[in-house]
XYZ file of C-alpha atoms in Angstrom:
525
model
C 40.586 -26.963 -1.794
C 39.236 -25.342 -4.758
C 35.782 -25.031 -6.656
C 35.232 -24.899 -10.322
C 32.795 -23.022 -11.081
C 32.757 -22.460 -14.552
C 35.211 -23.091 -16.801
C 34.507 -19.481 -18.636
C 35.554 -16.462 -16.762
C 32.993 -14.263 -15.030
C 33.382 -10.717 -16.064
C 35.807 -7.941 -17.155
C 37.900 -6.232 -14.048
C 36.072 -4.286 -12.317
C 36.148 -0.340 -11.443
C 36.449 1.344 -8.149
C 35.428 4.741 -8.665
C 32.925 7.145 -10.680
C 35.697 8.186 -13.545
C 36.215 4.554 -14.050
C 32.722 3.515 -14.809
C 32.375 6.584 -17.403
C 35.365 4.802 -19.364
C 33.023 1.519 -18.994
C 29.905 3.061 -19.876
C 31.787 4.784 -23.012
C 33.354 1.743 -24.265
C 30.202 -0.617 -23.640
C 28.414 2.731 -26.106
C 30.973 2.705 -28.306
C 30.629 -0.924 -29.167
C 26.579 -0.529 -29.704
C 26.946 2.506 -32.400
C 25.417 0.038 -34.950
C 22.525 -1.417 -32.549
C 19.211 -0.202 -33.372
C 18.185 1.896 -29.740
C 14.417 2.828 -29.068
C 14.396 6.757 -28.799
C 14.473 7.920 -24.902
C 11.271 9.486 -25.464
C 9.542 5.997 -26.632
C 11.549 4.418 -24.074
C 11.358 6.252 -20.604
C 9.091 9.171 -20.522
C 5.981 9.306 -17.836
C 2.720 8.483 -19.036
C 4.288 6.148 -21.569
C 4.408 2.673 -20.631
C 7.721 1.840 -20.540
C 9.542 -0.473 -22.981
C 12.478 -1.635 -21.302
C 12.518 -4.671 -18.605
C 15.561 -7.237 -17.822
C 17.320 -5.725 -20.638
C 20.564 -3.510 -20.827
C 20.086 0.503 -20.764
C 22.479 1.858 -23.271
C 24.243 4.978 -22.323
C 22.595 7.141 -24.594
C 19.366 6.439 -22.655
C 20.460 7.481 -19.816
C 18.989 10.381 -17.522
C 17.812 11.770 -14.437
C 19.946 13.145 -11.082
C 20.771 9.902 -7.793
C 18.624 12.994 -5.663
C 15.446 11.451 -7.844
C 16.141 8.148 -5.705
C 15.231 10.091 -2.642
C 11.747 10.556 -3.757
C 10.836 7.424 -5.215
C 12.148 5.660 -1.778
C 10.591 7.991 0.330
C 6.686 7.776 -1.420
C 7.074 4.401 -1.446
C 8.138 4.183 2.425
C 5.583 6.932 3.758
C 3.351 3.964 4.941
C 1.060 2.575 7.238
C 3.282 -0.464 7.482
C 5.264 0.897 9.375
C 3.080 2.344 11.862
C 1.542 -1.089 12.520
C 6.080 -2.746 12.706
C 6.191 -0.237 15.938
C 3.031 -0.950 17.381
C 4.066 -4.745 16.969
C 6.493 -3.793 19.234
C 4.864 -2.559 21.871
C 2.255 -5.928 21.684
C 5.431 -8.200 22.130
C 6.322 -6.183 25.461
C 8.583 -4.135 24.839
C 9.265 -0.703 26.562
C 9.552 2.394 24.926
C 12.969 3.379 24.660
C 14.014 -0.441 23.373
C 11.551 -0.402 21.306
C 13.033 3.049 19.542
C 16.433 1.404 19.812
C 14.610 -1.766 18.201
C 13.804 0.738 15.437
C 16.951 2.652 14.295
C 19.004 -0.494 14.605
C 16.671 -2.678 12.515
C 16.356 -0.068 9.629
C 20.196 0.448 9.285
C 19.697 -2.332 6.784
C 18.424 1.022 4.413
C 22.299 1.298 4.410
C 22.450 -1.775 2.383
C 19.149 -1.105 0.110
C 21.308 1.824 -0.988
C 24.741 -0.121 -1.567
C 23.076 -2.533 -3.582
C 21.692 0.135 -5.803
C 25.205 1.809 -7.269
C 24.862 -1.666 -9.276
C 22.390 0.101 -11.121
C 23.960 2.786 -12.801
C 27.097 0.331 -13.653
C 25.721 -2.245 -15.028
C 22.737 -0.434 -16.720
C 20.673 -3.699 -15.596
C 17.916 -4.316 -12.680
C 18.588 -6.098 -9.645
C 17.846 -9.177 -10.762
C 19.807 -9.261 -14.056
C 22.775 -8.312 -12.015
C 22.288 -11.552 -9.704
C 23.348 -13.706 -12.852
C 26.635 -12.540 -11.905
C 26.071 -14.134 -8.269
C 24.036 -17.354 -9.043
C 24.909 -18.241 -12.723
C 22.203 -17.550 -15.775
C 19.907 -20.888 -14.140
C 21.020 -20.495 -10.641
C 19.354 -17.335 -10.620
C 15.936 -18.290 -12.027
C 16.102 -19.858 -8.458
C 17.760 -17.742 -6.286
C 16.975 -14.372 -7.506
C 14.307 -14.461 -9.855
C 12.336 -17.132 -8.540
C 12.859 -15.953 -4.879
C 12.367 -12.578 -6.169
C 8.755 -13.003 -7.073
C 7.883 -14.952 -4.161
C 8.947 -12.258 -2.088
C 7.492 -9.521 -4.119
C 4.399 -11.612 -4.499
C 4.441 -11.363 -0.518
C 4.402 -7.759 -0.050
C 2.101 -7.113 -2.435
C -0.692 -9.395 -0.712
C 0.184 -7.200 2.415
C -0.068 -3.947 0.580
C -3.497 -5.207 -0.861
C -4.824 -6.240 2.321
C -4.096 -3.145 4.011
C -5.704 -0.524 1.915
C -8.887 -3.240 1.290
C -8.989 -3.134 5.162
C -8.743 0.239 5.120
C -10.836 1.205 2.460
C -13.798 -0.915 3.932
C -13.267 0.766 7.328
C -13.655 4.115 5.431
C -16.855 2.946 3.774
C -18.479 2.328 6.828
C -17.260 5.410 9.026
C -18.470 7.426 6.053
C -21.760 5.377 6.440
C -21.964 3.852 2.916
C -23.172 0.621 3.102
C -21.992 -2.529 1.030
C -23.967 -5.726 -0.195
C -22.810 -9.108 0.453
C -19.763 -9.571 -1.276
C -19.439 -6.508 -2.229
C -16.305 -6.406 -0.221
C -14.197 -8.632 -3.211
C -15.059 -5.296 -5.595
C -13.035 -3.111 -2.689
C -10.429 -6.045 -3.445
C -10.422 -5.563 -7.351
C -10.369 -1.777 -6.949
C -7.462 -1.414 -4.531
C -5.463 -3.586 -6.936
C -6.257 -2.183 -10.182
C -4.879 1.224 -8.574
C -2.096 -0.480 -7.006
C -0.649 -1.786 -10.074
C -2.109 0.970 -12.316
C 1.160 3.037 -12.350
C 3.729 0.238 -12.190
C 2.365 -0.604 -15.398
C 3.554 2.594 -16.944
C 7.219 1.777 -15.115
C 10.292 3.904 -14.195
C 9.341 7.144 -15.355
C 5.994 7.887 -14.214
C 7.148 6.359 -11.086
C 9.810 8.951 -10.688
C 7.504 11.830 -11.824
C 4.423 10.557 -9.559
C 6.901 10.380 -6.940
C 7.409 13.971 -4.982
C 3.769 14.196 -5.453
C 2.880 11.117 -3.155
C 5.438 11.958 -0.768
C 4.035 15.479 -0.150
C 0.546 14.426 0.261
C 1.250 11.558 2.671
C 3.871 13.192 4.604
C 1.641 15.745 5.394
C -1.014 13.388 7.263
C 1.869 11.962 9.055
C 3.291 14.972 10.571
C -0.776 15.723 11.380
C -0.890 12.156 12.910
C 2.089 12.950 14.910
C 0.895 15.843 16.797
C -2.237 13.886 17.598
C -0.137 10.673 18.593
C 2.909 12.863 20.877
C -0.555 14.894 22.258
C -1.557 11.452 23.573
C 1.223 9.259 24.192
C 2.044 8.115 27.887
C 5.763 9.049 27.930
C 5.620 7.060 31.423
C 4.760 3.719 30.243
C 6.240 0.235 31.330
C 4.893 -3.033 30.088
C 4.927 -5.791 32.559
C 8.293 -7.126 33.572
C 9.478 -10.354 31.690
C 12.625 -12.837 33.033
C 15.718 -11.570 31.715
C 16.331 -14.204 28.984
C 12.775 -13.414 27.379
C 13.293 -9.642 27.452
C 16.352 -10.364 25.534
C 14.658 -12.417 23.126
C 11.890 -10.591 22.521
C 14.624 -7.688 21.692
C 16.035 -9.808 18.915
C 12.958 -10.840 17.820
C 11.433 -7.296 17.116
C 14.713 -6.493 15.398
C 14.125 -9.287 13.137
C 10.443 -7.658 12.316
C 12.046 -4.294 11.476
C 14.746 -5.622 9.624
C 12.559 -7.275 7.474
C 10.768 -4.671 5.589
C 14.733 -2.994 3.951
C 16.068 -6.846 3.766
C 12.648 -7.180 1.042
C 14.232 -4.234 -1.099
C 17.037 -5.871 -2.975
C 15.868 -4.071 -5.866
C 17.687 -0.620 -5.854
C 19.050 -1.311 -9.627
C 16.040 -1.373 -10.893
C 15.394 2.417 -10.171
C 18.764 3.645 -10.646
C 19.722 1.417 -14.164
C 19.027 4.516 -15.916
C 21.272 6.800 -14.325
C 24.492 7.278 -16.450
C 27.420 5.263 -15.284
C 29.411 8.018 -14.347
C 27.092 9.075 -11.706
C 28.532 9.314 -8.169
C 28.213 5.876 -6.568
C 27.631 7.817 -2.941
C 25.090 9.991 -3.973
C 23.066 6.887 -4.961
C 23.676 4.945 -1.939
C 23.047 7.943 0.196
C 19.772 9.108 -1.479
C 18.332 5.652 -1.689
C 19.255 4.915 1.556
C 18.219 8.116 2.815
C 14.685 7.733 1.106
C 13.994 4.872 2.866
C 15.424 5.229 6.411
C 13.844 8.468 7.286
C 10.075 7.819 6.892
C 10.461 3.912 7.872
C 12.107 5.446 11.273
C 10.017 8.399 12.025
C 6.413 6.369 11.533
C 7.599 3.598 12.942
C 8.560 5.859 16.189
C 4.386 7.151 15.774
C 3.193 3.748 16.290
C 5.797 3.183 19.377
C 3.857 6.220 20.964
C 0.709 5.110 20.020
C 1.148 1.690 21.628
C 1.836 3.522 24.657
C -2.325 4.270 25.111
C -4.349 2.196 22.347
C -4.288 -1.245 21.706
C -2.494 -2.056 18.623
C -4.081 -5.339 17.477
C -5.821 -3.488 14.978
C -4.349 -0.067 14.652
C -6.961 1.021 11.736
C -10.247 0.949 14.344
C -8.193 1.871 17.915
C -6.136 4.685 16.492
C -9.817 6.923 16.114
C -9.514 6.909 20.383
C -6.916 9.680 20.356
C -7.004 11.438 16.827
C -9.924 13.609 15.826
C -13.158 12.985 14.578
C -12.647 14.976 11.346
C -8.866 13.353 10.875
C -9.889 10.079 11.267
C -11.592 9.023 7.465
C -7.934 11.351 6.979
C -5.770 8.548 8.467
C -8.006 5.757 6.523
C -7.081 7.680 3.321
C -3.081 7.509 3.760
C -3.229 3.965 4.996
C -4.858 3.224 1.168
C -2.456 5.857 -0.163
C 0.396 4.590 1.395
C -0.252 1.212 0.431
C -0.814 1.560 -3.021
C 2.032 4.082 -3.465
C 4.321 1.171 -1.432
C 3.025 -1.631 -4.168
C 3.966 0.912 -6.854
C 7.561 -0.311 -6.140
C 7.254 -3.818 -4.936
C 4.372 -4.439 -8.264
C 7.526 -3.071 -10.618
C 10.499 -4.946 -9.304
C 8.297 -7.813 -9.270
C 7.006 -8.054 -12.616
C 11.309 -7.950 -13.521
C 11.292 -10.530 -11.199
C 8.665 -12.379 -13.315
C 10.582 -11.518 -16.745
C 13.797 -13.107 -15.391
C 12.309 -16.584 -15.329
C 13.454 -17.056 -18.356
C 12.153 -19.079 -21.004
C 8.525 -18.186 -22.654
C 8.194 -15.892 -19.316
C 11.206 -14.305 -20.282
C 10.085 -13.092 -23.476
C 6.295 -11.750 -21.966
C 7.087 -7.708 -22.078
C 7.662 -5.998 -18.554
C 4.136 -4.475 -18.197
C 2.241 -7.272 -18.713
C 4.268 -9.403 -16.019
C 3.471 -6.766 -13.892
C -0.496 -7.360 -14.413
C 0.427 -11.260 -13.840
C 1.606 -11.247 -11.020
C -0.581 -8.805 -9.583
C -3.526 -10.944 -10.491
C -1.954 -13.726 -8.298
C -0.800 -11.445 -5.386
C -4.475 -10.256 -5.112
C -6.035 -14.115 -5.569
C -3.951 -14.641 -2.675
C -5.082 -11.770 -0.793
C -8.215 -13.289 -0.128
C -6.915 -16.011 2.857
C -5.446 -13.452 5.134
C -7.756 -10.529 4.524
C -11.040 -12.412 4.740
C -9.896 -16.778 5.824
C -7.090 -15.820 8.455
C -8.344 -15.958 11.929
C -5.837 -13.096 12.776
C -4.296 -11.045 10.166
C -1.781 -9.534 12.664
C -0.533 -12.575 13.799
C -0.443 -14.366 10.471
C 1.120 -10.893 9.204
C 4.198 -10.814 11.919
C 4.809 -14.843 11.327
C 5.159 -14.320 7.610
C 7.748 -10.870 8.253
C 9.707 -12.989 10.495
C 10.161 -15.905 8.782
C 10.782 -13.799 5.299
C 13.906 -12.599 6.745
C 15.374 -15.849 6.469
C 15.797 -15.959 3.155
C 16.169 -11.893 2.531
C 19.125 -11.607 4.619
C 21.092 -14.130 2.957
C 20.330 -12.803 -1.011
C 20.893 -8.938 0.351
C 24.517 -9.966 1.857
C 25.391 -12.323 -1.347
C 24.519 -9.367 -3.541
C 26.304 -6.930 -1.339
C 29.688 -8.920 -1.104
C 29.473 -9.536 -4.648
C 29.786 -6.057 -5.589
C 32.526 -5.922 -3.212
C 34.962 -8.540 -4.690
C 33.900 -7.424 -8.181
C 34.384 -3.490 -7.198
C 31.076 -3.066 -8.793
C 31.822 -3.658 -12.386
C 29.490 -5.402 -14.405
C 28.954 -5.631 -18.270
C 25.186 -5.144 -18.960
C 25.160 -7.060 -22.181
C 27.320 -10.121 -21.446
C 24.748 -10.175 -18.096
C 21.817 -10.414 -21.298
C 23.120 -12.994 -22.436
C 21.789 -16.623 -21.312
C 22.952 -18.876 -23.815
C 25.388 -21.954 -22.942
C 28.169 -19.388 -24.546
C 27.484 -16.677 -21.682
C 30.392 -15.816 -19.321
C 27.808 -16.280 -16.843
C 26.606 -19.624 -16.857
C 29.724 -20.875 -15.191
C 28.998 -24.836 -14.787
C 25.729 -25.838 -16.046
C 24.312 -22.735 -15.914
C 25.008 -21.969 -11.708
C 27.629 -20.599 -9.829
C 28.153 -22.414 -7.107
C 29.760 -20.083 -4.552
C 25.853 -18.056 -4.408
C 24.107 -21.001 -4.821
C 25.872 -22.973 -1.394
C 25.761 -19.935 0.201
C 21.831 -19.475 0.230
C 21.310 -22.977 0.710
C 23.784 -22.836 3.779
C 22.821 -19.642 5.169
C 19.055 -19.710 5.233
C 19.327 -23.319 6.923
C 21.053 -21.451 9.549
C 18.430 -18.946 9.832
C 15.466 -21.157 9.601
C 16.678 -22.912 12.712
C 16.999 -19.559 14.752
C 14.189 -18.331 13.901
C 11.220 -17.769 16.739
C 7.579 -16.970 14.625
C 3.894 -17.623 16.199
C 3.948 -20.192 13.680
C 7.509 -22.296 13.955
C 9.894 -22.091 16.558
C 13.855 -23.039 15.468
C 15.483 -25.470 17.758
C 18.273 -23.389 17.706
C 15.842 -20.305 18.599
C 14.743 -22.688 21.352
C 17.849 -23.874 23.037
C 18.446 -19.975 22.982
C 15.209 -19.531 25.489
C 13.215 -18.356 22.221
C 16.055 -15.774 21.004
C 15.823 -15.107 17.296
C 19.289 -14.601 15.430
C 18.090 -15.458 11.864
C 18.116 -11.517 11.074
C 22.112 -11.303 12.248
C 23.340 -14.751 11.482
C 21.870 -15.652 8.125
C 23.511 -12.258 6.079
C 27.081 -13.028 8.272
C 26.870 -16.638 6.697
C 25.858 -15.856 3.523
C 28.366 -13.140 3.043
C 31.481 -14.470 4.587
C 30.787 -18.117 2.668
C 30.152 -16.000 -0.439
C 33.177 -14.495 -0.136
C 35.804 -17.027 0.826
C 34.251 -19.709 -1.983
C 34.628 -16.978 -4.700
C 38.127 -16.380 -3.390
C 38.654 -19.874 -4.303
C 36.388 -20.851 -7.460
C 38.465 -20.215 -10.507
C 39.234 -17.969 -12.013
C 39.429 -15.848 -8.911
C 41.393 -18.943 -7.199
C 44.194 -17.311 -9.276
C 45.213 -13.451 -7.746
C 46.726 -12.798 -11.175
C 43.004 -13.409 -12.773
C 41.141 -10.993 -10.225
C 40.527 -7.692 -11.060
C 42.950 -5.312 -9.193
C 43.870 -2.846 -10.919
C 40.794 -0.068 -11.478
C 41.739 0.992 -14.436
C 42.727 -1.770 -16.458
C 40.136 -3.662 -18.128
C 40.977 -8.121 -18.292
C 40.569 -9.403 -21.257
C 38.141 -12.131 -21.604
C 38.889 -15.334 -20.452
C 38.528 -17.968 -22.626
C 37.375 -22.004 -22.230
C 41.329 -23.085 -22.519
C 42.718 -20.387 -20.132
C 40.268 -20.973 -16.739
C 41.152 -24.335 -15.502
């Protein structure tokens, strides 16, 4: 059995190594000498709202050290979300120690957030631009752009509602009151800073970066003394039958692994790195960036479930941290939030761009203000309609990783079988002529593989809101966070074995250093 995909080929061989992506990144310079390129200064440069979006970085614009990743992950992952994942945790009945074990396990997925991004720096593209390669130029308006800003869409709304919650609970500890409705202009305000900066794009992101990270992490590690000071390093939560303890296990896995599944963006903040840059030091600092704070304030609201009630985290946590450090933790859950949305507003708006058609040609910043006008619209049914934002909060995490586990394993594999090459123009292009719009526009080996996978994963999964049958012949254990990436990676990977021209071992790219040439309509049958 075979698939036809395409009956164009879908890009050069690919490289294995660092010294073999220089060559790439030379030759695909070489053959722009003539374009017209925006100076770097016009182009990338903090406090100048950047010009690039979907588009391809040429070498020449290239810049920055993979240890600048660290910082951008870790500002944007220095957040009250994850204080509230652990304390979810402890609400679902968990122990402790499991609950820690929950933690580290769940956020391994960081390991993947940072494989993703050496696609960056090779294919001088963002995330999404790359997934043409996976889905075909219309398959991905579906699957990766039109997924992509649902998803981004998502955490924005959370992001918003946090630091409006937060903001009005500082308002009235400080004793400032508000008029009726005045609580919609807290709204306005938290969004205009959230997507303030995302606006300006990568660079001021990377240069606002260390600064955020200092200022939160140092209310964190203040939180922490108050929150070990406190803790009740003795507690047990009532004893469950053996088949719920084990789903309830699974289940808070699935919470954790949510948040790194939702960051299948680590192109976008590496695209401008040059393409010889070493592909482990951008896995390892992106990875790194994310998996330390995402663990370590997690762990803090573990603790802090031990002896306050974590339904609402914001208004209990003030029973074991001091009076004057309270308005303090208010402050970084705002912070926090709107340095979080910094991220998740700029992937989006790329998102956005790679819709294609009159969207596509709507310049990055502005997409960004789009869609954070609808993600704070939104925001308005779970911060003030929802009867309980927790619950509605936790449903929506769990039932996200459905489909984020699935398009982070499809990316991941595909970098695999391709070694990580991919030409940055030829991924530009989206006419009927482009290697990548295979047949009719979609490649069918990512496209069956999401639809298959994720069906799997709906039916395990185990919310507040929809139980899976699967999930319930398993006595309520949800698999959607394990299953749905094994399907969608191991499908991925045995139907591109066989979709032509891969079908054909003499077609594949397996030598590192050669380069195919291109495959033409007459020669991919």
């Amino acid at each position: 059995m075979s698939i036809d995909a395409s009956p164009r080929s879908a890009d050069a061989a690919p490289t294995a190594d660092a010294a073999d992506d220089a060559r790439l990144g030379s030759a695909s310079t070489a053959a722009s000498v003539t374009a017209s390129v925006t100076p770097l200064a016009e182009v990338d440069s903090a406090g100048v709202i950047e010009t690039r979006g979907t588009d391809f970085i040429p070498e020449n614009e290239r810049h920055g050290k993979p240890r600048e990743l660290f910082w951008v992950w870790m500002s944007a992952n220095v957040v009250y979300l994850y204080f509230v994942i652990g304390g979810v945790l402890m609400l679902l009945g968990l122990g402790i120690w499991e609950s820690l074990a929950v933690v580290v396990l769940g956020n391994l997925w960081w390991i993947a957030v940072g494989w993703l991004a050496i696609s960056g720096p090779a294919s001088g593209t963002p995330s999404v631009t790359v997934m043409r390669s996976m889905f075909g130029v219309r398959g991905n308006r579906v699957f990766g752009a039109g997924l992509g800003v649902a998803i981004g869409i998502f955490f924005e709304i959370i992001n918003i509602a946090f630091a409006t919650l937060a903001s009005l609970a500082l308002l009235d500890h400080l004793d400032i009151p508000l008029p009726a409705g005045a609580e919609w202009g807290v709204l306005a305000a938290v969004a205009v800073l959230s997507f303030g900066i995302s606006v300006y794009g990568h660079a001021t992101i990377i240069r606002l970066s260390p600064i955020f990270t200092a200022a939160l992490a140092v209310c964190f590690v203040l939180l922490a003394v108050f929150v070990f000071g406190a803790a009740d390093y003795g507690y047990e939560p009532a004893p469950l039958p053996t088949a719920d303890h084990w789903g309830l296990l699974v289940l808070g896995f699935a919470i954790v692994a949510a948040n790194p599944l939702s960051w299948g963006t680590g192109a976008d903040y590496a695209r401008y790195l040059p393409a010889s840059v070493s592909k482990k030091a951008v896995m390892g600092w992106t990875a790194l960036g994310g998996f330390v704070p995402a663990v370590a304030i997690a762990v803090l609201g573990v603790f802090a479930g031990s002896v306050v009630d974590m339904t609402d985290p914001q208004i209990s946590i003030a029973a074991i941290v001091p009076a004057w450090f309270y308005p303090i933790f208010l402050f970084v859950i705002v912070l926090g939030s709107i340095t979080n949305n910094v991220l998740c507003a700029y992937s989006t708006g790329l998102y956005f761009q790679a819709l294609g058609g009159r969207l596509g040609r709507i310049p990055r910043a502005w997409t960004v203000v789009i869609t954070g006008v609808i993600a704070t619209a939104i925001t308005a049914y779970p911060l003030f309609i929802a009867p309980d934002f927790l619950d509605t909060f936790s449903a929506a995490l769990e039932l996200s990783v459905t489909v984020l586990g699935p398009l982070v394993a499809v990316y991941a594999v595909d970098i695999i079988v391709r070694r990580n090459r991919y030409d940055g123009r030829a991924l530009n292009d989206e006419s009927r002529t482009s290697p990548f719009w295979y047949s009719h526009g979609v490649f069918w080996p990512g496209a069956i593989s999401m639809v298959v996978a994720t069906t799997i994963a709906v039916l395990m999964a185990n919310t507040t809101l929809y139980v899976g049958p699967i999930a319930a012949a398993l006595a309520g254990a949800d698999f959607s966070a394990i299953a749905g990436p094994l399907v969608a990676g191991g499908l991925y990977a045995v139907l591109w074995y066989r979709t032509n021209p891969y079908r054909d071992a003499s077609r594949r790219p397996v030598a590192a250093a050669s380069v195919a040439p291109a495959l033409t309509e007459e020669t991919v049958a």
